[in-house]
Amino acid sequence: VFSAFMEWSTTYKASYAKESQSKYPLHTLVMNDSAPKYVTKSTMTAEHDINFDLIMDDDLAQNKWPTALAVAQAKGSEGAHVSLMGQAVTKEIWEKNKNKRTPNGWTFARAINTGVMNPDSFVGCHAGDLESYSVFSDLFHPVIEKYHSQYKLDGSMKHITDMDVEKIVVDLEPTTKDKIISTRIRCARNLSFFPLNTCGTKETRLEIASLLEKVFSTFTGDLAGKFYRHTDMTAEETQALVDKHYLFRGKDRMQAASGYHQHWPVGRGIFVSNDEKFLMWVNEGDHMRIISMEKGGDVKSVFSRLSRAVAAVEKGLKAVTGRDNVFMSDPILGMITCCPSNLGTCMRGSVHIMVPKLIKKIGFAEIDRIARTMNCQARGSSGEHSEVIDRIDVSNWRRLGFTEHSLVQDMIKFANYLAKLEDEA
């Protein structure tokens, strides 16, 4: 199963020694002195914060089958929620994989800790590097196939990246544009020559931030702007970015349980273009979160800017590092991310749309149900689980196995349908 990926991974490992001699070495120090530090659930104190600190399940810290997972699975047999990880992992799979390590030192215990510590999580696992997806295929393959419905990892399917704005053949209707407040499309990227941040260190985060700072200096035109490091910003700069809802601030227990927020806020930063329509988050979770946005409903303009930004980042990275391949990717899994839910395009395209009458008539839950039938999802206008009053955030749901331009079209079609329902309400 998944022979194409395994062959690629073998080739990748064979070139490991050669890569390590290049200008920016493929880091393995995370297996040594700089390995992420953690405390266990039973030894944490009031000084520890589950929203930032890496807290390990006690059993997993000892590389034992986690009792907490067995309990969650038992409750699942009675109808309670079980994460995708919890649905995939059995004690037999645990025993088979518990002593394996990836080249960067990622383990099965680290991969599933977030789902064991947070039984309410939907996915429940994270990767530490590209090799995680092959070394721990017993875990990640079923999770990926369940999340990315209809995508098969038997080698018969490949992911294609295509951000050509000219291939968007569906437009927003005039009545839809009248209801749209803003448009935002973002995607994630990780560097091929560093581990993912879940498996990274203080040093790797700092190196990534410094490298990207050099890349930012190559941007021109409407992509040019300023890079703000979390550790160097003035109080006034920080507050201004918070007030504009630009700045990320960590504080996520499910991410923290996989080491996302280790050494916070060192190595984190945000790039803001001069016109504030293009942002880049550095080391928020994945190495890069590339964001294009603007007021109103000019989706094609926003997508075009995102496409140009991704190309500019890639060009700048190649120029600075001298490498031919700079983004962590795979022909079957597409662009690689820490969370298997974002694999493929790693893209979320959304609009904030005013539909007060529809919300009152059928409710948010029904709107989201309809969205899922059209390969989209609905959220509160301030993000997941936020209050819904008169507007909602609608976006594409699919990620893997589809081109970026086709996913933008999914969102446009659903927005048009919502506008029609609002007019009829």
Coordinates of C-alpha atoms in Angstrom, one line a residue:
V1 CA 0.0 0.0 0.0
F2 CA 1.1 3.5 -0.8
S3 CA 4.2 2.2 -2.7
A4 CA 4.8 5.4 -4.6
F5 CA 5.1 7.3 -1.3
M6 CA 7.4 4.7 0.2
E7 CA 9.7 4.8 -2.8
W8 CA 9.9 8.5 -2.6
S9 CA 10.6 8.4 1.1
T10 CA 13.4 5.9 0.6
T11 CA 15.0 8.2 -2.0
Y12 CA 14.6 11.2 0.3
K13 CA 16.5 9.3 3.1
A14 CA 19.2 8.2 0.8
S15 CA 20.0 11.8 -0.1
Y16 CA 20.1 12.8 3.6
A17 CA 23.9 12.9 4.0
K18 CA 24.3 14.9 0.9
E19 CA 21.6 17.4 1.9
S20 CA 23.2 17.9 5.4
Q21 CA 26.3 19.4 3.8
S22 CA 24.5 22.1 2.0
K23 CA 24.3 25.8 3.0
Y24 CA 21.2 25.2 5.1
P25 CA 21.5 21.7 6.6
L26 CA 18.6 19.4 7.2
H27 CA 18.4 19.6 10.9
T28 CA 18.7 16.5 13.1
L29 CA 19.7 18.3 16.3
V30 CA 16.1 17.8 17.6
M31 CA 17.1 14.3 18.6
N32 CA 19.8 15.5 20.9
D33 CA 20.3 18.3 23.5
S34 CA 17.7 20.6 21.9
A35 CA 14.9 18.1 22.1
P36 CA 11.5 19.7 23.2
K37 CA 11.1 19.6 27.0
Y38 CA 7.9 18.5 28.6
V39 CA 6.1 17.7 31.8
T40 CA 3.6 15.0 32.4
K41 CA -0.1 15.5 33.2
S42 CA 0.5 14.2 36.8
T43 CA 3.6 16.4 37.4
M44 CA 2.4 19.7 36.0
T45 CA 2.0 22.5 38.4
A46 CA 0.1 25.8 38.5
E47 CA 3.1 27.4 36.7
H48 CA 2.3 25.3 33.6
D49 CA -0.2 26.3 31.0
I50 CA -1.9 23.6 28.9
N51 CA -2.5 26.3 26.2
F52 CA 1.2 26.8 25.7
D53 CA 3.3 24.1 27.4
L54 CA 4.0 20.6 26.1
I55 CA 2.2 18.3 28.6
M56 CA 2.5 14.6 27.9
D57 CA 0.1 11.9 29.0
D58 CA 1.7 9.9 31.8
D59 CA 1.5 6.6 30.0
L60 CA 2.8 8.0 26.7
A61 CA 5.7 9.6 28.5
Q62 CA 6.7 6.1 29.5
N63 CA 6.0 4.7 26.1
K64 CA 3.1 2.7 27.4
W65 CA -0.4 2.0 25.9
P66 CA -2.4 5.0 27.1
T67 CA -5.2 4.1 29.4
A68 CA -6.9 7.4 28.6
L69 CA -7.2 6.4 25.0
A70 CA -8.7 3.1 25.9
V71 CA -11.3 4.9 28.1
A72 CA -12.2 7.3 25.3
Q73 CA -12.6 4.3 22.9
A74 CA -14.8 2.5 25.3
K75 CA -17.0 5.6 25.7
G76 CA -17.1 5.8 21.9
S77 CA -18.7 2.3 21.7
E78 CA -21.5 3.9 23.7
G79 CA -21.9 6.8 21.3
A80 CA -19.5 9.3 22.6
H81 CA -17.1 11.3 20.4
V82 CA -13.9 9.6 19.4
S83 CA -11.2 11.4 17.4
L84 CA -10.0 10.1 14.0
M85 CA -6.8 9.0 15.8
G86 CA -8.8 7.1 18.4
Q87 CA -10.8 5.4 15.6
A88 CA -7.6 4.3 13.9
V89 CA -5.3 3.2 16.7
T90 CA -5.6 -0.2 18.4
K91 CA -3.4 -1.7 21.0
E92 CA -1.9 -3.9 18.3
I93 CA -1.0 -0.9 16.2
W94 CA 0.5 0.8 19.2
E95 CA 2.7 -2.2 20.0
K96 CA 3.9 -2.4 16.4
N97 CA 4.9 1.3 16.2
K98 CA 5.8 2.4 19.7
N99 CA 9.5 2.0 19.3
K100 CA 9.8 3.5 15.9
R101 CA 11.4 6.9 15.3
T102 CA 11.6 9.2 12.3
P103 CA 15.0 10.7 11.2
N104 CA 14.1 13.8 13.3
G105 CA 13.2 11.7 16.4
W106 CA 9.4 11.9 16.1
T107 CA 7.7 9.0 17.9
F108 CA 4.3 7.4 17.9
A109 CA 3.7 8.6 21.4
R110 CA 4.4 12.2 20.4
A111 CA 2.2 11.8 17.3
I112 CA -0.9 10.8 19.3
N113 CA -0.4 12.8 22.5
T114 CA -2.7 15.6 21.5
G115 CA -5.6 13.3 20.9
V116 CA -5.0 11.4 24.1
M117 CA -4.7 14.6 26.2
N118 CA -7.7 16.1 24.4
P119 CA -10.3 13.5 23.7
D120 CA -12.6 16.2 22.3
S121 CA -10.3 16.8 19.4
F122 CA -11.5 15.9 15.9
V123 CA -8.3 14.7 14.3
G124 CA -6.2 13.9 17.3
C125 CA -2.7 13.5 15.9
H126 CA 0.2 15.5 14.4
A127 CA 3.2 14.8 12.3
G128 CA 6.8 15.9 13.3
D129 CA 8.3 15.7 9.8
L130 CA 7.6 14.4 6.3
E131 CA 8.7 10.9 7.2
S132 CA 6.0 10.7 9.9
Y133 CA 3.5 10.0 7.2
S134 CA 5.3 6.9 6.0
V135 CA 7.0 5.6 9.2
F136 CA 3.6 5.8 11.1
S137 CA 1.4 5.0 8.1
D138 CA -0.7 2.7 10.3
L139 CA -1.9 5.8 12.0
F140 CA -1.8 8.5 9.4
H141 CA -3.2 6.7 6.4
P142 CA -6.6 5.8 7.9
V143 CA -6.9 9.2 9.5
I144 CA -6.1 10.9 6.1
E145 CA -8.6 8.7 4.2
K146 CA -11.3 9.4 6.8
Y147 CA -10.8 13.2 6.9
H148 CA -10.2 13.6 3.1
S149 CA -13.1 11.5 2.0
Q150 CA -12.7 9.6 -1.3
Y151 CA -9.0 10.2 -1.4
K152 CA -7.1 6.9 -1.6
L153 CA -3.5 6.4 -0.5
D154 CA -2.9 3.2 -2.5
G155 CA -0.8 5.0 -5.1
S156 CA -3.6 5.4 -7.5
M157 CA -4.1 9.1 -6.8
K158 CA -1.8 12.1 -6.9
H159 CA -2.3 15.7 -5.7
I160 CA -1.9 18.5 -8.1
T161 CA -1.1 22.1 -7.1
D162 CA -2.6 24.7 -9.4
M163 CA -3.1 28.3 -8.3
D164 CA -3.9 29.8 -11.8
V165 CA -6.6 32.4 -11.2
E166 CA -7.6 32.3 -14.9
K167 CA -9.0 28.8 -14.3
I168 CA -11.7 30.1 -12.0
V169 CA -14.7 30.1 -14.3
V170 CA -17.4 30.8 -11.7
D171 CA -18.2 34.4 -10.5
L172 CA -20.0 35.8 -7.5
E173 CA -23.5 37.0 -8.4
P174 CA -24.2 40.7 -7.9
T175 CA -26.6 40.0 -5.0
T176 CA -23.8 37.9 -3.4
K177 CA -21.2 40.6 -3.7
D178 CA -23.6 43.1 -2.1
K179 CA -23.7 40.8 1.0
I180 CA -20.0 40.1 1.3
I181 CA -18.0 42.1 3.9
S182 CA -14.6 40.7 3.3
T183 CA -12.6 38.0 1.5
R184 CA -9.6 36.1 2.9
I185 CA -7.7 33.2 1.4
R186 CA -4.7 31.6 3.1
C187 CA -2.4 28.6 2.7
A188 CA 0.4 27.0 4.7
R189 CA 3.9 26.0 3.6
N190 CA 6.7 24.3 5.4
L191 CA 10.4 24.3 4.5
S192 CA 11.8 21.0 3.2
F193 CA 15.1 21.3 5.0
F194 CA 13.8 21.7 8.6
P195 CA 11.6 19.5 10.8
L196 CA 8.0 20.6 11.3
N197 CA 7.6 22.9 14.3
T198 CA 6.1 20.1 16.4
C199 CA 9.5 18.5 16.2
G200 CA 11.5 21.7 16.1
T201 CA 13.5 23.6 18.6
K202 CA 14.2 27.1 19.7
E203 CA 17.2 27.1 17.4
T204 CA 15.2 25.9 14.3
R205 CA 12.5 28.5 14.9
L206 CA 15.0 31.3 15.1
E207 CA 16.8 30.0 12.0
I208 CA 13.5 29.9 10.0
A209 CA 12.6 33.4 11.1
S210 CA 16.0 34.8 10.1
L211 CA 15.9 33.0 6.8
L212 CA 12.4 34.3 6.0
E213 CA 13.4 37.8 7.0
K214 CA 16.0 37.7 4.2
V215 CA 13.3 36.4 1.8
F216 CA 10.9 39.3 2.8
S217 CA 13.6 41.8 1.7
T218 CA 13.3 40.5 -1.9
F219 CA 9.6 41.4 -2.1
T220 CA 8.6 44.2 -4.4
G221 CA 5.5 46.1 -5.5
D222 CA 2.3 45.4 -3.5
L223 CA 4.0 42.5 -1.7
A224 CA 6.6 44.7 -0.1
G225 CA 6.2 45.5 3.6
K226 CA 7.6 45.0 7.1
F227 CA 8.5 42.0 9.3
Y228 CA 7.6 42.2 13.0
R229 CA 9.1 39.7 15.4
H230 CA 7.0 38.9 18.4
T231 CA 10.0 39.5 20.7
D232 CA 10.9 42.8 19.2
M233 CA 7.6 44.6 18.7
T234 CA 6.8 47.6 20.7
A235 CA 3.7 47.6 22.9
E236 CA 2.1 50.0 20.4
E237 CA 2.9 47.9 17.4
T238 CA 1.5 44.8 19.2
Q239 CA -1.7 46.4 20.1
A240 CA -2.2 47.9 16.6
L241 CA -1.8 44.4 15.1
V242 CA -4.2 42.9 17.7
D243 CA -6.8 45.6 17.1
K244 CA -6.7 44.8 13.3
H245 CA -7.0 41.0 14.0
Y246 CA -3.7 40.4 12.2
L247 CA -1.6 39.0 15.0
F248 CA -1.6 35.4 16.1
R249 CA -1.1 34.8 19.8
G250 CA -0.8 31.0 20.3
K251 CA -2.9 29.7 23.2
D252 CA -4.3 26.4 21.8
R253 CA -4.2 23.4 24.0
M254 CA -4.5 20.9 21.2
Q255 CA -1.6 22.4 19.3
A256 CA 0.4 22.8 22.6
A257 CA 0.1 19.1 23.3
S258 CA 2.1 18.5 20.2
G259 CA 4.8 21.1 20.9
Y260 CA 3.5 23.8 18.6
H261 CA 4.0 26.6 21.2
Q262 CA 7.4 25.5 22.6
H263 CA 9.7 28.4 23.4
W264 CA 6.8 30.9 22.9
P265 CA 7.2 33.6 21.6
V266 CA 10.8 33.2 20.4
G267 CA 11.1 32.8 16.6
R268 CA 7.6 33.9 15.9
G269 CA 6.7 36.9 13.7
I270 CA 4.3 38.5 11.2
F271 CA 5.0 40.1 7.9
V272 CA 2.6 42.8 6.8
S273 CA 2.5 44.3 3.3
N274 CA 2.4 48.1 3.0
D275 CA -1.2 48.0 1.9
E276 CA -2.1 45.4 4.5
K277 CA -3.6 43.0 2.0
F278 CA -0.9 40.4 2.3
L279 CA 0.3 38.9 5.6
M280 CA 2.6 36.0 6.5
W281 CA 2.7 34.3 9.9
V282 CA 6.0 32.9 10.8
N283 CA 6.2 29.8 13.0
E284 CA 2.6 30.1 14.2
G285 CA 2.1 26.4 13.7
D286 CA 3.5 25.5 10.4
H287 CA 6.6 27.4 9.2
M288 CA 4.5 29.8 7.1
R289 CA 0.9 30.9 6.9
I290 CA 0.5 33.0 3.7
I291 CA -2.6 35.2 3.8
S292 CA -4.3 37.4 1.2
M293 CA -7.3 39.5 2.1
E294 CA -9.3 42.6 1.4
K295 CA -12.6 44.2 2.0
G296 CA -15.5 43.3 -0.3
G297 CA -16.0 40.3 -2.6
D298 CA -13.3 40.5 -5.3
V299 CA -12.3 36.8 -4.8
K300 CA -10.2 36.6 -7.9
S301 CA -8.1 39.6 -6.8
V302 CA -7.5 38.0 -3.4
F303 CA -6.6 34.6 -4.9
S304 CA -4.4 36.2 -7.5
R305 CA -2.4 38.0 -4.8
L306 CA -2.1 34.8 -2.8
S307 CA -0.8 33.0 -5.9
R308 CA 1.8 35.7 -6.5
A309 CA 2.8 35.7 -2.8
V310 CA 3.4 32.0 -2.8
A311 CA 5.5 32.3 -5.9
A312 CA 7.5 35.2 -4.5
V313 CA 8.2 33.2 -1.3
E314 CA 9.4 30.2 -3.3
K315 CA 11.5 32.4 -5.6
G316 CA 13.1 34.2 -2.6
L317 CA 13.8 31.0 -0.8
K318 CA 15.5 29.5 -3.8
A319 CA 17.6 32.6 -4.2
V320 CA 18.7 32.8 -0.6
T321 CA 19.4 29.1 0.0
G322 CA 20.5 28.0 -3.5
R323 CA 18.1 25.1 -3.3
D324 CA 15.9 23.8 -6.1
N325 CA 13.1 22.4 -3.9
V326 CA 12.2 24.5 -0.8
F327 CA 8.7 23.5 0.1
M328 CA 8.0 20.3 2.0
S329 CA 5.8 18.3 -0.4
D330 CA 4.9 14.8 -1.7
P331 CA 3.4 13.8 -5.0
I332 CA 0.5 12.0 -3.2
L333 CA 0.0 14.1 -0.1
G334 CA 0.7 17.4 -1.7
M335 CA 2.0 20.2 0.5
I336 CA 3.0 18.8 3.9
T337 CA 1.6 20.2 7.2
C338 CA 1.8 19.3 10.9
C339 CA -1.9 18.4 10.9
P340 CA -3.1 15.8 8.4
S341 CA -6.4 17.8 7.9
N342 CA -4.5 20.5 6.0
L343 CA -2.5 18.2 3.6
G344 CA -2.8 18.9 -0.1
T345 CA -3.5 22.5 -0.9
C346 CA -3.2 23.5 2.8
M347 CA -5.7 26.2 1.7
R348 CA -8.8 27.8 3.2
G349 CA -10.6 30.4 1.1
S350 CA -13.4 32.3 2.8
V351 CA -15.8 35.2 2.7
H352 CA -17.7 36.9 5.5
I353 CA -21.3 37.2 4.3
M354 CA -24.3 38.9 5.7
V355 CA -27.3 36.5 5.9
P356 CA -29.4 37.7 8.9
K357 CA -32.8 36.6 7.7
L358 CA -31.5 33.1 6.8
I359 CA -29.8 32.7 10.2
K360 CA -33.1 33.6 11.9
K361 CA -35.2 31.3 9.6
I362 CA -33.2 28.1 9.6
G363 CA -30.4 28.6 12.1
F364 CA -26.6 28.3 11.9
A365 CA -26.5 24.5 12.3
E366 CA -28.7 24.0 9.2
I367 CA -26.6 26.4 7.2
D368 CA -23.5 24.4 8.1
R369 CA -25.3 21.2 7.2
I370 CA -26.1 22.6 3.7
A371 CA -22.5 23.8 3.4
R372 CA -21.2 20.3 3.9
T373 CA -23.4 19.0 1.0
M374 CA -21.6 21.5 -1.2
N375 CA -18.1 20.7 0.0
C376 CA -17.9 23.8 2.2
Q377 CA -18.2 24.7 5.9
A378 CA -19.8 27.6 7.9
R379 CA -18.3 29.2 10.9
G380 CA -19.0 32.2 13.1
S381 CA -17.6 35.4 11.7
S382 CA -14.9 35.4 14.4
G383 CA -13.8 31.8 13.7
E384 CA -14.9 28.3 14.9
H385 CA -17.4 28.2 17.8
S386 CA -17.8 32.0 17.8
E387 CA -21.2 33.6 18.2
V388 CA -23.4 33.9 15.1
I389 CA -25.6 36.9 14.8
D390 CA -26.1 38.4 11.3
R391 CA -23.0 37.2 9.4
I392 CA -21.1 33.9 8.9
D393 CA -17.8 32.8 7.5
V394 CA -18.1 30.3 4.6
S395 CA -15.1 28.4 3.2
N396 CA -14.0 25.4 1.2
W397 CA -13.9 22.1 3.2
R398 CA -11.8 19.9 1.0
R399 CA -8.0 20.2 0.8
L400 CA -6.4 17.0 -0.6
G401 CA -6.8 15.8 -4.2
F402 CA -8.2 19.1 -5.6
T403 CA -6.6 22.1 -7.1
E404 CA -6.6 25.4 -5.4
H405 CA -8.7 27.1 -8.1
S406 CA -11.3 24.4 -7.9
L407 CA -11.7 24.9 -4.1
V408 CA -12.1 28.6 -4.6
Q409 CA -14.9 27.8 -7.0
D410 CA -16.5 25.5 -4.3
M411 CA -16.7 28.5 -2.0
I412 CA -18.0 30.9 -4.7
K413 CA -20.8 28.5 -5.6
F414 CA -21.9 28.1 -2.0
A415 CA -21.8 31.8 -1.3
N416 CA -24.0 32.3 -4.3
Y417 CA -26.4 29.7 -3.0
L418 CA -26.5 31.3 0.4
A419 CA -27.2 34.7 -1.1
K420 CA -30.1 33.2 -3.0
L421 CA -31.6 31.7 0.1
E422 CA -31.2 34.9 2.0
D423 CA -33.1 36.8 -0.8
E424 CA -35.9 34.2 -0.5
A425 CA -36.0 34.2 3.3

